[in-house]
Short mmCIF file of C-alpha atoms in Angstrom, two decimals:
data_model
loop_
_atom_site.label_atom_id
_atom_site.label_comp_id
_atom_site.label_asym_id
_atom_site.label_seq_id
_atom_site.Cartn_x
_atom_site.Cartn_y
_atom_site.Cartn_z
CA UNK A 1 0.00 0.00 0.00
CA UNK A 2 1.23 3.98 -0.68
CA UNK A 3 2.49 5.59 2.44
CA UNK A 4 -0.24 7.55 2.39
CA UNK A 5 -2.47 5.09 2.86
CA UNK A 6 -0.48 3.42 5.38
CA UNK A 7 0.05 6.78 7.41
CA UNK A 8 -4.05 7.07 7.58
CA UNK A 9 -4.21 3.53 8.98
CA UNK A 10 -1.68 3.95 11.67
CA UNK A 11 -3.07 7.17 12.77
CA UNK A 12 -0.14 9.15 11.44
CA UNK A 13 0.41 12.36 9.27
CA UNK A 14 2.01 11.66 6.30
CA UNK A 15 5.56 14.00 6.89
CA UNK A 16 5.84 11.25 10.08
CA UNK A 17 5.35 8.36 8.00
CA UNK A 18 7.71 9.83 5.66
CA UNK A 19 10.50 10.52 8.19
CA UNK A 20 10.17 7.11 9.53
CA UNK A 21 10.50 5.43 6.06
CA UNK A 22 13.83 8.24 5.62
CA UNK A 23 15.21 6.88 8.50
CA UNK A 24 14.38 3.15 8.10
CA UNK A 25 12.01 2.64 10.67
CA UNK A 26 9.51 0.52 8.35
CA UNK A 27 11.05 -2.35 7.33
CA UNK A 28 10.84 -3.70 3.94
CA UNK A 29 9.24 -0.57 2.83
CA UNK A 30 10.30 0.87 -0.78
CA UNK A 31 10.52 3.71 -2.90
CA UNK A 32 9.67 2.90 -6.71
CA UNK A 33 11.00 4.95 -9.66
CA UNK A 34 7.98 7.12 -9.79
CA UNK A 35 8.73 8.48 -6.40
CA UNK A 36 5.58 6.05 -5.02
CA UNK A 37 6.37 4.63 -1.27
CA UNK A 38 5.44 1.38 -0.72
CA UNK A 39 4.61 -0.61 2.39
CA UNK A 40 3.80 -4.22 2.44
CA UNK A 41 0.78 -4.93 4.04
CA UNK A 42 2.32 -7.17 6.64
CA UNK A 43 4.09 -4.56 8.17
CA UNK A 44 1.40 -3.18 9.97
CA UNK A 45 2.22 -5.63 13.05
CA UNK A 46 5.78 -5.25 12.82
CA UNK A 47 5.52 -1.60 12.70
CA UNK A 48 3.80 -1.25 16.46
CA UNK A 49 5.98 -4.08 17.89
CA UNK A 50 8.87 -1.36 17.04
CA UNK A 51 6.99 1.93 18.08
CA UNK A 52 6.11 0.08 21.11
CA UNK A 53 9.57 -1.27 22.32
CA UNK A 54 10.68 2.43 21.29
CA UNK A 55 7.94 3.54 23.99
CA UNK A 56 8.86 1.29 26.60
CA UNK A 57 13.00 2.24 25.94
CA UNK A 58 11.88 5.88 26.17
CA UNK A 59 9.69 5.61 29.70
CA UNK A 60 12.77 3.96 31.28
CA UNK A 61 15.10 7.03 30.23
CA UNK A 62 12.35 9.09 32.15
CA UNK A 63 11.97 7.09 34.98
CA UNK A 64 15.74 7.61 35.06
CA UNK A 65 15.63 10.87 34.66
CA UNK A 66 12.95 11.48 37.57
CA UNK A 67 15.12 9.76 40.15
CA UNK A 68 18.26 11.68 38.99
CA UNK A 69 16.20 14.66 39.22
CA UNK A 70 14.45 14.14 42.58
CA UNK A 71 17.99 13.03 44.13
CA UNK A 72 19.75 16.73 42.95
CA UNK A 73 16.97 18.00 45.07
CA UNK A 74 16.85 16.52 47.94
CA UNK A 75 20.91 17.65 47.73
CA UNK A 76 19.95 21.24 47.89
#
């Protein structure tokens, strides 16, 4: 399917979809000579599995972050 059409499904604007095909994020997605992006339709799954172990990686680096925070404070 386009991007486009992808981007719609996932609940996405397009200029995200497009930066995460730029930067390799859907895998096995490709650009054909027209300029057309395509993404297999099986990527759907394998897309959130990603977005959602990005998630998880990124509330850990807050949680982190909170503790560091809340320990300069008590410092002071």
């Amino acid at each position: 399917m386009k991007l486009s059409h992808w981007a719609k499904k996932q609940g996405i604007t397009y200029r995200t979809a497009w930066e995460h095909f730029r930067t390799g994020k859907i895998p096995h997605a490709y650009k054909l000579a027209t300029g057309a992006i395509i993404v297999p339709d099986d990527q759907d799954a394998e897309w959130i599995k990603t977005q959602q172990k990005e998630l998880v990686r990124a509330n850990k680096g807050l949680r982190r972050l909170r503790r560091k925070l809340d320990s300069l404070k008590d410092k002071e």
